[in-house]
Amino acid sequence: MLSRDLTENQSQTRVIIYSGKGGTGKTTISSSTAVSLARQNKKVLIMSSDPAHSLSDVFNTRISRNDPQKIEHNLYGLEVDTVYELKKNMSGFQKFVSTSYKNKGIDSGMATEHNSIPFTRLRLIKQAA
């Protein structure tokens, strides 16, 4: 992507995603890009879904997991807690799956057991990391 692509007038929301393995400079580059765009009078929301959040450290301010926090003019930050969001938003899906199992004649205990599988896998992955 050329730098001019970031500064052209755009009527649509632009999304820039930096991804890669740990320690490659994603937070540094994304923070620099966010500040540069905000100072060009673009409204910017910088988000991190990394469990080891460091946006708060980079900008030396508390950044919430729930509400975008103003960092400077036109620049807001959000550190998404993916485990929290999964647990918070999974309950509706779990109820749907439980009801589906029950409607097929599977007892509620077994339905609950099947519902907990994604969380079990999540915990194992988190512990192994």
Coordinates of N, CA and C in Angstrom, one line a residue:
M1 N 0.9 -1.2 0.0 CA 0.0 0.0 0.0 C 0.9 1.2 0.0
L2 N 0.6 2.1 -0.9 CA 1.4 3.4 -1.0 C 0.8 4.3 0.1
S3 N 1.7 5.2 0.6 CA 1.2 6.2 1.6 C 0.1 7.1 1.1
R4 N 0.1 7.4 -0.2 CA -0.9 8.2 -0.7 C -2.3 7.6 -0.6
D5 N -2.4 6.2 -0.6 CA -3.6 5.5 -0.5 C -4.3 5.8 0.9
L6 N -3.5 6.1 1.9 CA -4.0 6.4 3.2 C -4.5 7.8 3.4
T7 N -4.0 8.7 2.5 CA -4.4 10.1 2.7 C -5.4 10.6 1.7
E8 N -5.7 9.8 0.7 CA -6.8 10.3 -0.3 C -8.1 10.4 0.4
N9 N -8.9 11.3 -0.1 CA -10.3 11.5 0.5 C -11.1 10.2 0.2
Q10 N -11.6 9.6 1.3 CA -12.4 8.4 1.2 C -13.7 8.6 1.8
S11 N -14.8 8.2 1.2 CA -16.1 8.3 1.8 C -16.4 7.1 2.6
Q12 N -15.7 6.0 2.4 CA -16.0 4.8 3.1 C -15.0 4.6 4.3
T13 N -15.4 3.8 5.3 CA -14.5 3.5 6.4 C -13.4 2.6 5.9
R14 N -12.2 2.9 6.2 CA -11.0 2.1 5.9 C -10.6 1.3 7.1
V15 N -10.2 0.1 6.8 CA -9.7 -0.8 7.9 C -8.3 -1.2 7.5
I16 N -7.4 -1.1 8.4 CA -6.0 -1.5 8.2 C -5.7 -2.5 9.3
I17 N -5.3 -3.7 8.9 CA -5.0 -4.8 9.9 C -3.5 -5.1 9.8
Y18 N -2.9 -5.0 11.0 CA -1.5 -5.5 11.1 C -1.5 -6.8 11.9
S19 N -1.0 -7.9 11.3 CA -1.0 -9.2 11.9 C 0.4 -9.8 11.8
G20 N 0.6 -10.8 12.6 CA 1.9 -11.5 12.5 C 2.3 -12.0 13.9
K21 N 3.4 -12.7 14.0 CA 3.8 -13.3 15.2 C 4.3 -12.2 16.2
G22 N 4.4 -12.6 17.4 CA 4.8 -11.7 18.5 C 6.2 -11.1 18.3
G23 N 6.3 -9.9 18.7 CA 7.6 -9.2 18.7 C 8.0 -8.7 17.3
T24 N 7.1 -8.6 16.4 CA 7.5 -8.1 15.0 C 7.2 -6.6 14.8
G25 N 6.6 -5.9 15.8 CA 6.4 -4.5 15.7 C 5.0 -4.1 15.3
K26 N 4.1 -5.0 15.4 CA 2.7 -4.6 15.0 C 2.2 -3.4 15.8
T27 N 2.4 -3.4 17.1 CA 1.8 -2.4 17.9 C 2.5 -1.0 17.6
T28 N 3.8 -1.1 17.4 CA 4.6 0.1 17.1 C 4.1 0.7 15.7
I29 N 4.0 -0.1 14.7 CA 3.7 0.4 13.4 C 2.2 0.8 13.4
S30 N 1.3 0.1 14.0 CA -0.1 0.5 14.0 C -0.3 1.8 14.8
S31 N 0.4 1.9 15.9 CA 0.3 3.1 16.7 C 0.8 4.3 15.9
S32 N 1.9 4.2 15.2 CA 2.5 5.3 14.4 C 1.5 5.6 13.3
T33 N 1.0 4.6 12.6 CA 0.0 4.9 11.6 C -1.2 5.6 12.1
A34 N -1.7 5.2 13.2 CA -2.9 5.8 13.8 C -2.7 7.3 14.2
V35 N -1.5 7.5 14.8 CA -1.2 8.9 15.2 C -1.1 9.8 13.9
S36 N -0.4 9.3 12.9 CA -0.2 10.0 11.7 C -1.5 10.3 11.0
L37 N -2.4 9.4 10.9 CA -3.7 9.6 10.3 C -4.6 10.6 11.1
A38 N -4.6 10.4 12.4 CA -5.3 11.3 13.3 C -4.8 12.8 13.1
R39 N -3.6 12.9 13.0 CA -3.0 14.3 12.8 C -3.2 14.8 11.4
Q40 N -3.7 14.0 10.5 CA -4.1 14.4 9.2 C -5.6 14.7 9.2
N41 N -6.2 14.8 10.4 CA -7.6 15.1 10.6 C -8.5 13.9 10.1
K42 N -8.0 12.7 10.2 CA -8.8 11.5 10.0 C -9.3 11.0 11.4
K43 N -10.5 10.5 11.5 CA -11.0 9.9 12.7 C -10.5 8.5 12.8
V44 N -9.8 8.1 13.8 CA -9.1 6.8 13.9 C -9.5 6.1 15.2
L45 N -9.8 4.8 15.1 CA -9.9 3.9 16.2 C -8.9 2.9 16.1
I46 N -7.9 2.8 17.0 CA -6.9 1.8 17.0 C -7.4 0.7 18.0
M47 N -7.4 -0.5 17.6 CA -7.8 -1.6 18.4 C -6.8 -2.7 18.5
S48 N -6.7 -3.3 19.7 CA -5.8 -4.5 19.8 C -6.6 -5.6 20.4
S49 N -6.4 -6.8 19.8 CA -7.0 -8.0 20.3 C -5.9 -8.9 20.9
D50 N -4.8 -8.4 21.1 CA -3.6 -9.2 21.6 C -3.9 -9.4 23.1
P51 N -3.8 -10.6 23.6 CA -3.9 -10.8 25.1 C -2.9 -10.0 25.9
A52 N -1.8 -9.8 25.4 CA -0.7 -9.0 26.1 C -0.8 -7.6 25.6
H53 N -1.9 -6.9 25.9 CA -2.2 -5.5 25.4 C -1.0 -4.6 25.8
S54 N -0.7 -3.8 24.8 CA 0.4 -2.8 25.1 C 0.0 -1.4 24.6
L55 N -1.2 -1.2 24.0 CA -1.5 0.1 23.6 C -1.5 1.1 24.7
S56 N -2.0 0.7 25.9 CA -2.0 1.5 27.0 C -0.6 2.0 27.4
D57 N 0.4 1.1 27.2 CA 1.8 1.4 27.5 C 2.3 2.4 26.4
V58 N 2.0 2.1 25.2 CA 2.5 3.0 24.1 C 2.0 4.4 24.2
F59 N 0.7 4.6 24.5 CA 0.1 5.9 24.6 C 0.1 6.4 26.0
N60 N 0.6 5.7 27.0 CA 0.7 6.1 28.4 C -0.7 6.6 28.9
T61 N -1.7 5.8 28.6 CA -3.1 6.2 29.1 C -3.8 4.9 29.2
R62 N -4.8 4.9 30.1 CA -5.7 3.7 30.3 C -6.6 3.6 29.1
I63 N -6.6 2.4 28.5 CA -7.4 2.1 27.3 C -8.4 0.9 27.7
S64 N -9.7 1.2 27.5 CA -10.7 0.3 28.0 C -10.9 -0.9 27.1
R65 N -11.5 -2.0 27.6 CA -11.9 -3.1 26.8 C -13.3 -3.0 26.3
N66 N -14.1 -2.0 26.9 CA -15.5 -1.8 26.5 C -15.8 -0.6 25.7
D67 N -15.2 0.5 26.0 CA -15.5 1.8 25.3 C -14.3 2.4 24.8
P68 N -14.3 2.9 23.5 CA -13.2 3.5 23.0 C -12.8 4.8 23.9
Q69 N -11.5 4.9 24.2 CA -11.0 6.0 25.0 C -10.3 7.0 24.1
K70 N -10.5 8.2 24.3 CA -9.8 9.3 23.6 C -8.4 9.3 24.0
I71 N -7.5 9.3 23.0 CA -6.1 9.3 23.2 C -5.6 10.8 22.9
E72 N -6.0 11.3 21.8 CA -5.8 12.6 21.4 C -6.8 13.0 20.3
H73 N -6.8 14.2 19.8 CA -7.8 14.7 18.8 C -7.9 13.7 17.7
N74 N -9.1 13.2 17.4 CA -9.4 12.2 16.3 C -8.8 10.8 16.5
L75 N -8.2 10.5 17.7 CA -7.6 9.2 17.9 C -8.2 8.6 19.2
Y76 N -8.8 7.4 19.0 CA -9.4 6.6 20.1 C -8.8 5.2 20.1
G77 N -8.8 4.6 21.3 CA -8.2 3.3 21.4 C -9.1 2.3 22.2
L78 N -9.0 1.1 21.8 CA -9.8 0.0 22.5 C -8.9 -1.3 22.5
E79 N -8.8 -1.8 23.7 CA -8.1 -3.1 23.9 C -9.1 -4.2 24.1
V80 N -9.4 -4.9 23.1 CA -10.5 -6.0 23.2 C -10.0 -7.2 23.9
D81 N -10.8 -7.6 24.9 CA -10.5 -8.8 25.7 C -11.3 -9.9 25.0
T82 N -10.6 -10.7 24.2 CA -11.3 -11.7 23.4 C -11.9 -12.8 24.2
V83 N -11.3 -13.2 25.3 CA -11.8 -14.2 26.2 C -13.1 -13.7 26.9
Y84 N -13.1 -12.5 27.4 CA -14.2 -11.8 28.0 C -15.4 -11.7 27.0
E85 N -15.1 -11.3 25.7 CA -16.1 -11.1 24.7 C -16.7 -12.4 24.3
L86 N -15.9 -13.5 24.2 CA -16.4 -14.8 23.9 C -17.4 -15.3 25.0
K87 N -17.0 -15.2 26.2 CA -17.8 -15.6 27.3 C -19.1 -14.8 27.4
K88 N -19.0 -13.5 27.2 CA -20.1 -12.6 27.3 C -21.1 -12.8 26.2
N89 N -20.7 -13.1 25.0 CA -21.6 -13.2 23.9 C -21.9 -14.6 23.5
M90 N -21.3 -15.6 24.2 CA -21.5 -17.0 23.9 C -22.8 -17.5 24.5
S91 N -23.3 -16.9 25.5 CA -24.5 -17.4 26.2 C -25.7 -17.6 25.3
G92 N -26.0 -16.7 24.5 CA -27.1 -16.8 23.6 C -27.0 -18.0 22.6
F93 N -25.8 -18.2 22.1 CA -25.5 -19.3 21.3 C -25.6 -20.6 22.0
Q94 N -25.1 -20.6 23.3 CA -25.2 -21.8 24.1 C -26.6 -22.2 24.3
K95 N -27.5 -21.2 24.6 CA -28.9 -21.5 24.9 C -29.5 -22.1 23.6
F96 N -29.2 -21.6 22.4 CA -29.7 -22.1 21.2 C -29.3 -23.5 21.0
V97 N -28.0 -23.8 21.2 CA -27.5 -25.2 21.0 C -28.1 -26.1 22.0
S98 N -28.3 -25.7 23.3 CA -28.9 -26.6 24.3 C -30.3 -26.9 23.9
T99 N -31.1 -25.9 23.5 CA -32.5 -26.1 23.1 C -32.5 -27.1 21.9
S100 N -31.6 -26.9 21.0 CA -31.5 -27.8 19.8 C -31.3 -29.2 20.2
Y101 N -30.3 -29.4 21.2 CA -30.1 -30.8 21.6 C -31.3 -31.4 22.4
K102 N -31.9 -30.5 23.2 CA -33.0 -31.0 24.0 C -34.2 -31.4 23.0
N103 N -34.4 -30.6 22.0 CA -35.4 -30.9 21.0 C -35.2 -32.2 20.2
K104 N -33.9 -32.6 20.2 CA -33.6 -33.9 19.6 C -33.5 -35.1 20.6
G105 N -34.0 -34.8 21.8 CA -34.1 -35.8 22.8 C -32.8 -36.1 23.6
I106 N -31.8 -35.2 23.5 CA -30.6 -35.3 24.3 C -30.9 -34.6 25.7
D107 N -30.6 -35.3 26.8 CA -30.9 -34.8 28.1 C -30.0 -33.5 28.4
S108 N -30.5 -32.7 29.3 CA -29.9 -31.4 29.5 C -28.5 -31.4 30.0
G109 N -28.1 -32.5 30.8 CA -26.8 -32.6 31.2 C -25.8 -32.8 30.1
M110 N -26.2 -33.7 29.1 CA -25.4 -33.9 27.9 C -25.3 -32.7 27.1
A111 N -26.4 -32.0 26.9 CA -26.5 -30.7 26.2 C -25.5 -29.7 26.7
T112 N -25.5 -29.6 28.1 CA -24.6 -28.7 28.7 C -23.1 -29.1 28.5
E113 N -22.8 -30.4 28.5 CA -21.5 -30.9 28.3 C -21.0 -30.5 26.9
H114 N -21.9 -30.7 25.9 CA -21.5 -30.3 24.5 C -21.3 -28.8 24.4
N115 N -22.1 -28.0 25.1 CA -22.0 -26.6 25.0 C -20.6 -26.1 25.6
S116 N -20.0 -26.8 26.5 CA -18.8 -26.3 27.1 C -17.6 -26.6 26.4
I117 N -17.7 -27.4 25.3 CA -16.5 -27.8 24.5 C -15.7 -26.6 24.0
P118 N -16.3 -25.6 23.4 CA -15.4 -24.5 22.9 C -14.6 -23.8 24.1
F119 N -15.2 -23.7 25.2 CA -14.5 -23.1 26.4 C -13.4 -24.0 26.9
T120 N -13.6 -25.3 26.9 CA -12.6 -26.2 27.3 C -11.4 -26.1 26.4
R121 N -11.7 -26.1 25.1 CA -10.6 -25.9 24.1 C -9.8 -24.6 24.3
L122 N -10.6 -23.5 24.5 CA -10.0 -22.2 24.7 C -9.1 -22.2 25.9
R123 N -9.5 -22.8 27.0 CA -8.7 -22.8 28.2 C -7.4 -23.6 27.9
L124 N -7.5 -24.7 27.2 CA -6.3 -25.5 27.0 C -5.3 -24.8 26.1
I125 N -5.8 -24.1 25.1 CA -5.0 -23.3 24.2 C -4.3 -22.2 24.9
K126 N -5.1 -21.5 25.8 CA -4.5 -20.4 26.6 C -3.4 -20.9 27.5
Q127 N -3.6 -22.0 28.1 CA -2.6 -22.6 29.1 C -1.4 -23.0 28.4
A128 N -1.5 -23.5 27.2 CA -0.4 -24.0 26.4 C 0.5 -22.9 25.9
A129 N -0.1 -21.7 25.7 CA 0.6 -20.6 25.1 C 1.6 -20.0 26.0

